[in-house]
XYZ file of C-alpha atoms in Angstrom:
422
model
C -93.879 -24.550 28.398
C -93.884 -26.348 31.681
C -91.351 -25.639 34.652
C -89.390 -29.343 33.815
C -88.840 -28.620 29.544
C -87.326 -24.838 30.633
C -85.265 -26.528 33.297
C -84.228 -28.979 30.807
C -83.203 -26.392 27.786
C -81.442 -24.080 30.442
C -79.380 -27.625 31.596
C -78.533 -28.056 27.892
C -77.102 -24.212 27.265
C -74.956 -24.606 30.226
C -73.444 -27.690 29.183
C -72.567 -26.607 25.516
C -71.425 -23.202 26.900
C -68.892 -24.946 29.343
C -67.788 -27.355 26.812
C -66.846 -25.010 24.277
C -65.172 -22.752 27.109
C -63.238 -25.776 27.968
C -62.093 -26.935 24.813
C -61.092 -23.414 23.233
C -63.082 -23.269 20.483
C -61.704 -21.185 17.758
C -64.392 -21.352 15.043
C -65.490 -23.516 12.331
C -61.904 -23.565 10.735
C -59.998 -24.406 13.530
C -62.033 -27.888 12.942
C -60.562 -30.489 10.602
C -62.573 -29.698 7.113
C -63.411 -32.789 5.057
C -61.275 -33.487 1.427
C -57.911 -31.348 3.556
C -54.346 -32.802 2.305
C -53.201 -34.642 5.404
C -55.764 -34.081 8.130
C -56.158 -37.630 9.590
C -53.884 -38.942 12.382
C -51.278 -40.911 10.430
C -49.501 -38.002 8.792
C -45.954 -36.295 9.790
C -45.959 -33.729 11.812
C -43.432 -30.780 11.582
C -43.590 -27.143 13.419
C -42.822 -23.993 11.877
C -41.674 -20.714 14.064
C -42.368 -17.620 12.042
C -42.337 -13.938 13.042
C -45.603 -12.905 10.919
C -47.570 -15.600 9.687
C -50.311 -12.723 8.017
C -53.546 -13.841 6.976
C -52.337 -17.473 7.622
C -54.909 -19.546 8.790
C -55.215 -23.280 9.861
C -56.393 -25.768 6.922
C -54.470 -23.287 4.705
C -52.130 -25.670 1.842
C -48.605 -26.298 2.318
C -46.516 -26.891 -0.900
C -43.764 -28.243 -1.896
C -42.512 -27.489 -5.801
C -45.960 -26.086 -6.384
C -47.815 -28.866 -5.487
C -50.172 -29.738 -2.656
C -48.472 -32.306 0.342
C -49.868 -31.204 3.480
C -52.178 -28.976 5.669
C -51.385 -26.228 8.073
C -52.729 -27.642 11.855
C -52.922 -25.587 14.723
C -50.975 -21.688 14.649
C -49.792 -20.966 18.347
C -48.145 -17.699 19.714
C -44.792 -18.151 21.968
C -42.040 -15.402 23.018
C -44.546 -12.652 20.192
C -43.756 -15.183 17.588
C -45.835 -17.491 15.623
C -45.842 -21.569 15.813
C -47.462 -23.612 13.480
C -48.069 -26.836 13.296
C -48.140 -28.312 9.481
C -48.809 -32.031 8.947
C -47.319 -33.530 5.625
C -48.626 -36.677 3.878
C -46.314 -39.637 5.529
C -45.149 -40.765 2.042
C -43.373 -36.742 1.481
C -39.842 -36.223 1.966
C -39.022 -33.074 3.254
C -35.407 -32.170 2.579
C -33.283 -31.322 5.677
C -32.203 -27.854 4.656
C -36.174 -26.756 3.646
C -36.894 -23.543 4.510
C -40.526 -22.589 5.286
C -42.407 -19.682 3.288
C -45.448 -17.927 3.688
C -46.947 -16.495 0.854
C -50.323 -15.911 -1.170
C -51.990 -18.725 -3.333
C -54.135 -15.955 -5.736
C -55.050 -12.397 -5.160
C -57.770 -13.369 -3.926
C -55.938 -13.669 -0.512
C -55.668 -17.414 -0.007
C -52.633 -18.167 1.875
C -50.073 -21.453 2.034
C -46.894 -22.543 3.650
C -43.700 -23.876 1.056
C -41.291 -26.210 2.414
C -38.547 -25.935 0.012
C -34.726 -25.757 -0.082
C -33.238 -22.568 -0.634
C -32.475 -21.164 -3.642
C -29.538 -22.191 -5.984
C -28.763 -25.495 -3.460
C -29.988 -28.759 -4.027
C -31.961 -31.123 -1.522
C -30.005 -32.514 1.614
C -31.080 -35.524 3.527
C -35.001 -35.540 5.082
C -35.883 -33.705 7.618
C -36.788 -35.815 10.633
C -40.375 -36.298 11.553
C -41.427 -33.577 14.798
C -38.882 -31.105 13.594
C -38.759 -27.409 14.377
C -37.795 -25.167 11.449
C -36.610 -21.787 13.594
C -36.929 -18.388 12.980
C -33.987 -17.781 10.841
C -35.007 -20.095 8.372
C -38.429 -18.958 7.773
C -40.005 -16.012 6.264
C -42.928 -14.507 4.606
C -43.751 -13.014 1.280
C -44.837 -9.510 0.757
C -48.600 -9.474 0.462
C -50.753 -7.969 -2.018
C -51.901 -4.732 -0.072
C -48.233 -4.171 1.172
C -47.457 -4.242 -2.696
C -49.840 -2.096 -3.791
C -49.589 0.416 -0.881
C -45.526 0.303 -2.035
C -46.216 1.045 -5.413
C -48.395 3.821 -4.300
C -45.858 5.077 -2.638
C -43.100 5.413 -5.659
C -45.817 6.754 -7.799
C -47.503 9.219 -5.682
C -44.663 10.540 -3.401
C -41.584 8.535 -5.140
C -40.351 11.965 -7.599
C -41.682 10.477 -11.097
C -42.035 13.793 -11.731
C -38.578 14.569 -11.076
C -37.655 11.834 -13.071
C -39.629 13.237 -15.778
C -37.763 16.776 -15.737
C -34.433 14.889 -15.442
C -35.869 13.252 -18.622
C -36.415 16.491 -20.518
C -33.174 18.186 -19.069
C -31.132 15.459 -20.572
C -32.888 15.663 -24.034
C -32.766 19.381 -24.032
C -28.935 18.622 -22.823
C -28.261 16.014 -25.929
C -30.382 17.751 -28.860
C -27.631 18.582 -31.624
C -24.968 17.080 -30.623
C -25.680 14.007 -31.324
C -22.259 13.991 -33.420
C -20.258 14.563 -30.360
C -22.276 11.989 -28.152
C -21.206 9.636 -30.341
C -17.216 10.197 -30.431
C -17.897 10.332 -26.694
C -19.296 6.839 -27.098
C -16.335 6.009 -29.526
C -13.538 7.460 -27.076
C -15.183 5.678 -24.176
C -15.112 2.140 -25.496
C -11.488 2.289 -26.463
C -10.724 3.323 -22.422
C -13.071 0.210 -21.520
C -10.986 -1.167 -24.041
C -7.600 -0.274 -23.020
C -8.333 -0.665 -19.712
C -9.728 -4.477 -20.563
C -6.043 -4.629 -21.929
C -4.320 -4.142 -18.858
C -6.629 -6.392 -16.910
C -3.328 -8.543 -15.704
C -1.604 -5.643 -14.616
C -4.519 -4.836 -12.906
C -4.502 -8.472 -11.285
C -1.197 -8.234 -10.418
C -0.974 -4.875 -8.794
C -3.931 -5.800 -6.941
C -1.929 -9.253 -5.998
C 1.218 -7.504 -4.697
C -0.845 -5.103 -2.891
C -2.679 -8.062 -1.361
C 0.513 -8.996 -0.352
C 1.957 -6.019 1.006
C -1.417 -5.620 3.271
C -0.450 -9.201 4.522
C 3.125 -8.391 5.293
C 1.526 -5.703 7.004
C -1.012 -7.380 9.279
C 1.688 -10.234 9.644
C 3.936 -6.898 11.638
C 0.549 -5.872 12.954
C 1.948 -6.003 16.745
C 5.293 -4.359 15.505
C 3.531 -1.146 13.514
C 1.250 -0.684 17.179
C 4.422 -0.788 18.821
C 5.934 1.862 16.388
C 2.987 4.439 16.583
C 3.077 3.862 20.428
C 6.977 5.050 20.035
C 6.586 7.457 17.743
C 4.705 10.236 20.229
C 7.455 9.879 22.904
C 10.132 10.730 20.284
C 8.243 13.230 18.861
C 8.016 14.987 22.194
C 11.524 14.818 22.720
C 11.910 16.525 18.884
C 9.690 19.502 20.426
C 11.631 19.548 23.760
C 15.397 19.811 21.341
C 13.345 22.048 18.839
C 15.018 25.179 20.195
C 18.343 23.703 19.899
C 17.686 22.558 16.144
C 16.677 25.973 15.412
C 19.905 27.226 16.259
C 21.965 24.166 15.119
C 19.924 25.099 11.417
C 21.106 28.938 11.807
C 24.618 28.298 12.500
C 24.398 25.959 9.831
C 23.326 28.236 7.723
C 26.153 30.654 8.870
C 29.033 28.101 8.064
C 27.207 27.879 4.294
C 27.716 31.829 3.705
C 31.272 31.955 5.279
C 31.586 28.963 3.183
C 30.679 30.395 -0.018
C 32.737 34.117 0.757
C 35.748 31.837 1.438
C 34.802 30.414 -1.798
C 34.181 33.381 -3.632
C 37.304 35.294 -2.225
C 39.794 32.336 -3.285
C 38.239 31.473 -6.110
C 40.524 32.414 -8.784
C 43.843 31.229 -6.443
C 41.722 27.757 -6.350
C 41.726 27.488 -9.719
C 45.395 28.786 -10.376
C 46.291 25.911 -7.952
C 44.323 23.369 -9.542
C 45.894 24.628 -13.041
C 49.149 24.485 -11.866
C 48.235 20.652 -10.615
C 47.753 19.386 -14.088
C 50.928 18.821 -15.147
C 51.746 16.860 -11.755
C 49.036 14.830 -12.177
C 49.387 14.455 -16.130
C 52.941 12.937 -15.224
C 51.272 10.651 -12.432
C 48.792 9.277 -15.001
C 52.211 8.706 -17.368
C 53.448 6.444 -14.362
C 50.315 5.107 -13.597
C 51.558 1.563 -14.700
C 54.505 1.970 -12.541
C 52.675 3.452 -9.614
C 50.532 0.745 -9.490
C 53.128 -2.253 -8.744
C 55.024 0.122 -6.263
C 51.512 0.831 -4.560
C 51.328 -3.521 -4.432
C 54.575 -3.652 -3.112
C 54.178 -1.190 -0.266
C 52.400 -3.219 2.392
C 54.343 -6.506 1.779
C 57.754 -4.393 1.669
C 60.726 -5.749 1.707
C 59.326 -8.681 0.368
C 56.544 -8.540 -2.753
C 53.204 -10.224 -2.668
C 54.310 -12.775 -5.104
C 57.163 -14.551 -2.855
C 54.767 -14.200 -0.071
C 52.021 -16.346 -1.597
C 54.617 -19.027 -2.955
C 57.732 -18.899 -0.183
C 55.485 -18.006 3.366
C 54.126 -21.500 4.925
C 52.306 -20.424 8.333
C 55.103 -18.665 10.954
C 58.153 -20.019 8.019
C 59.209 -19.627 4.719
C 61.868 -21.405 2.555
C 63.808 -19.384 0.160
C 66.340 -20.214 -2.122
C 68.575 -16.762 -3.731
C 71.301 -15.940 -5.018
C 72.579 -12.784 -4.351
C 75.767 -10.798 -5.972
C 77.460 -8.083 -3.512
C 80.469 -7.830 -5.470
C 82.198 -4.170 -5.887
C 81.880 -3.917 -9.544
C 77.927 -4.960 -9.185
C 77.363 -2.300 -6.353
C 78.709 -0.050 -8.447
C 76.663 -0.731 -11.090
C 73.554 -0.726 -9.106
C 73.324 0.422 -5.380
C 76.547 2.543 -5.731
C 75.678 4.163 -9.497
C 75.038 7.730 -9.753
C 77.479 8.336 -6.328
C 81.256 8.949 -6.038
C 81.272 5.174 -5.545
C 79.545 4.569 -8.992
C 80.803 3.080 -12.145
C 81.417 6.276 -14.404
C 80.797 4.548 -17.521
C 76.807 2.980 -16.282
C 74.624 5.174 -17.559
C 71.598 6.272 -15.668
C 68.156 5.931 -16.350
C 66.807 9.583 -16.247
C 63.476 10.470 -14.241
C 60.551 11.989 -16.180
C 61.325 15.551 -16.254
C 64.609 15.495 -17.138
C 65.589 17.278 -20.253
C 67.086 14.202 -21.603
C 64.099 11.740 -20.396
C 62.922 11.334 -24.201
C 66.035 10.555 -25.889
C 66.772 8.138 -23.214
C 67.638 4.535 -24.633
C 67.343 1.241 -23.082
C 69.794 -0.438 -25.536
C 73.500 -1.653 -24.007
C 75.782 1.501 -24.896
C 78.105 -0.611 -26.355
C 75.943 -2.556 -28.707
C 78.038 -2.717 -31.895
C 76.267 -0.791 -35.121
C 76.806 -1.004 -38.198
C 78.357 1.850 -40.077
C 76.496 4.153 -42.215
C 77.286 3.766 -45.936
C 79.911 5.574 -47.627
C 77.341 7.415 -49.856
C 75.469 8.775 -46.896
C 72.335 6.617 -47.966
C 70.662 4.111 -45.124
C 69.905 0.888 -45.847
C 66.698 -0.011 -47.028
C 66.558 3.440 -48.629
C 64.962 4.316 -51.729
C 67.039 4.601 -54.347
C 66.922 8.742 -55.984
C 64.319 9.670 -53.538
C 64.721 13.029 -51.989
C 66.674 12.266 -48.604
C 64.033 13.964 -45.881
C 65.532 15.763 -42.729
C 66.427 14.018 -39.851
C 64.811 15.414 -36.227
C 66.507 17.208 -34.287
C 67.277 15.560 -31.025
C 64.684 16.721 -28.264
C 67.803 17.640 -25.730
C 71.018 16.717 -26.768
C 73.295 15.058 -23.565
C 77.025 16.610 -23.210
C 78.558 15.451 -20.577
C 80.541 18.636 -18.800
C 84.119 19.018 -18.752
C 85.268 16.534 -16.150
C 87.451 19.655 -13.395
C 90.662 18.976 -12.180
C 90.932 17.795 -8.865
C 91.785 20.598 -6.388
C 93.624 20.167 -2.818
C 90.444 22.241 -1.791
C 87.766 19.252 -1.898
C 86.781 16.836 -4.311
C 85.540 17.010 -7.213
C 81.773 17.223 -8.591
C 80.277 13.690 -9.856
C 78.189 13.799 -13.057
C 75.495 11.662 -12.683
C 75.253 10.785 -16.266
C 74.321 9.216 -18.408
C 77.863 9.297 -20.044
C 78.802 8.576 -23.576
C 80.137 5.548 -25.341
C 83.952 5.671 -25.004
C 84.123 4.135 -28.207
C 81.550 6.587 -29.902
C 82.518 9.787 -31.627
């Protein structure tokens, strides 16, 4: 070979050499391969950043629905992630809201890119040509050796074996009593049931409680304030604590002197409260009369009723009549005193022996006579007369004393006896 052909073959070397050095070659893939989905220069281009791109390579398929609308271009590294480039067919529509996914075509290991929405939400809009789909909505499927060396995992170190005693424990655990596994069964489904019953009260307690958390957070600043409080106060509890100690003992003191007083006057307590009965039996008689006089107190000397119909503001118009004669004093204000009419009987208090055979009818109401036969009127005719009742106190009036140069003589407050009467 002469000196000018090695010259010229050593010229040709260099220049391949520096033109692959400058362009970056990558291999025979990195070129575009004939019959590749969108490889030309009139197609859309998106980019895809993805953490793990695995055995992704460029010319790899990218999908949409399962069917073939694009290529993958150029994969580029940037901040330990991956970018690649993937150029769709111009005619494609690429939803706004795709997500990208790497995954495997076969087991054989071929790789491609989907562009899909995500799952359970429909396609939105179109996703605008020179797009970047980020990181957080991109990922990549698991691949076929990190399944298997999973799967290797659970069956090799994953306690199947436990599994298989737990197995055998529960059958050795369930073998005869088979009748009681199934009342278990029985008694279970009528709790689910029950409980399935009470699914609104459920609802509702977990409603009001729903509430009551809100009316809590709404006095969120007021319950901080409280347990802020709450130390101080306790500390002043501990500071006093000696003085409730002793507070509690002499407390405790006053309860036994308490019960010895008790015990020691026990049976003059109830002697007292025996002896109260009958006061308080005659109270409840003049309970109806108490009442009124209890009304009339405050308003005294007038009553409630000439209040509410005479009083007008700081006046009051009344109209009376009022008799202050001698023989009406002595009827009234005067009876019962020296002053008193003699003859106006008195109405008796209760106690007095002759308080039941007392008589509201004018003393000298004219009765008729009894008949001559001794028979009433009205009376049944041969009918065996029945004993009258003996009166519960009979009233005498006592002999009426002479009077005396020594003093005057005693009043009987009465009541006195018809003149006209026998």
């Amino acid at each position: 070979m002469s000196t000018r052909a090695l010259a010229r073959m050593v010229s040709i070397a260099l220049s391949v050499s520096l033109a692959v050095a400058s362009c970056g070659f990558g291999g025979v893939n990195s070129l575009p391969l004939p019959g590749a989905v969108a490889s030309g220069s009139d197609n859309t281009v998106y980019h895809v950043h993805i953490s793990n791109v695995g055995t992704l390579e460029s010319n790899s398929p990218v999908m949409m629905d399962d069917v073939v609308v694009g290529s993958v271009g150029t994969i580029g590294v940037q901040d330990w992630h991956a970018i690649v480039e993937v150029r769709v067919k111009r005619d494609v529509v690429i939803p706004a809201n795709a997500v990208a996914t790497v995954g495997q075509t076969s087991l054989l290991g071929s790789m491609h890119l989907a562009l899909n929405p995500p799952l359970g939400e429909a396609p939105q809009g179109r996703l605008e040509p020179g797009a970047t789909i980020g990181l957080n909505r991109a990922s990549t499927y698991p691949s076929t050796e990190q399944t298997l060396s999973a799967l290797s995992f659970v069956v090799n170190a994953g306690g199947l074996g436990q599994v298989g005693e737990l197995i055998h424990s529960a059958s050795t655990a369930l073998a005869g009593r088979e009748g009681e596994i199934r009342q278990l069964i029985a008694r279970l489904d009528a709790v689910v049931g029950t409980v399935d019953g009470q699914r609104d009260r459920f609802n509702a307690a977990v409603e009001a409680l729903n509430r009551l958390m809100g009316t809590v957070a709404a006095d969120r600043d007021d319950i901080i304030d409280a347990l802020k409080t709450i130390p101080p106060a306790m500390d002043v509890l501990l500071r006093e604590r000696a003085q409730f100690v002793t507070a509690l003992q002499k407390l405790g003191q006053f309860s036994d002197t308490t019960t010895d007083l008790i015990n020691r006057t026990q049976d003059d307590l109830v002697r007292n409260l025996n002896n109260l009965g009958p006061t308080l039996a005659l109270l409840a008689d003049q309970a109806p009369k108490v009442a009124p006089t209890l009304a009339y107190a405050p308003t005294f000397p007038l009553s409630q009723n000439m209040i509410d119909r005479a009083v007008r503001g700081d006046y009051f118009n009344i109209w009376a009549q009022m008799d202050i004669s001698v023989p009406r004093l002595k009827r009234t204000l005067f009876l019962g005193t020296r002053w008193g009419d003699p003859n106006a009987a008195l109405t008796p208090a209760p106690g007095e022996p002759n308080y039941l055979s007392h008589t509201y009818e004018p003393p000298d109401l004219a009765m008729p006579a009894p008949p001559a036969d001794g028979s009433t009127p009205g009376q049944i005719p041969n009918a065996v007369p029945s004993s009258a009742p003996a009166p519960v106190a009979p009233v005498v009036a006592p002999p009426v004393a002479t009077t005396s140069a020594t003093g005057p003589s005693p009043i009987f407050a009465g009541p006195y006896p018809n003149p006209g009467g026998p």
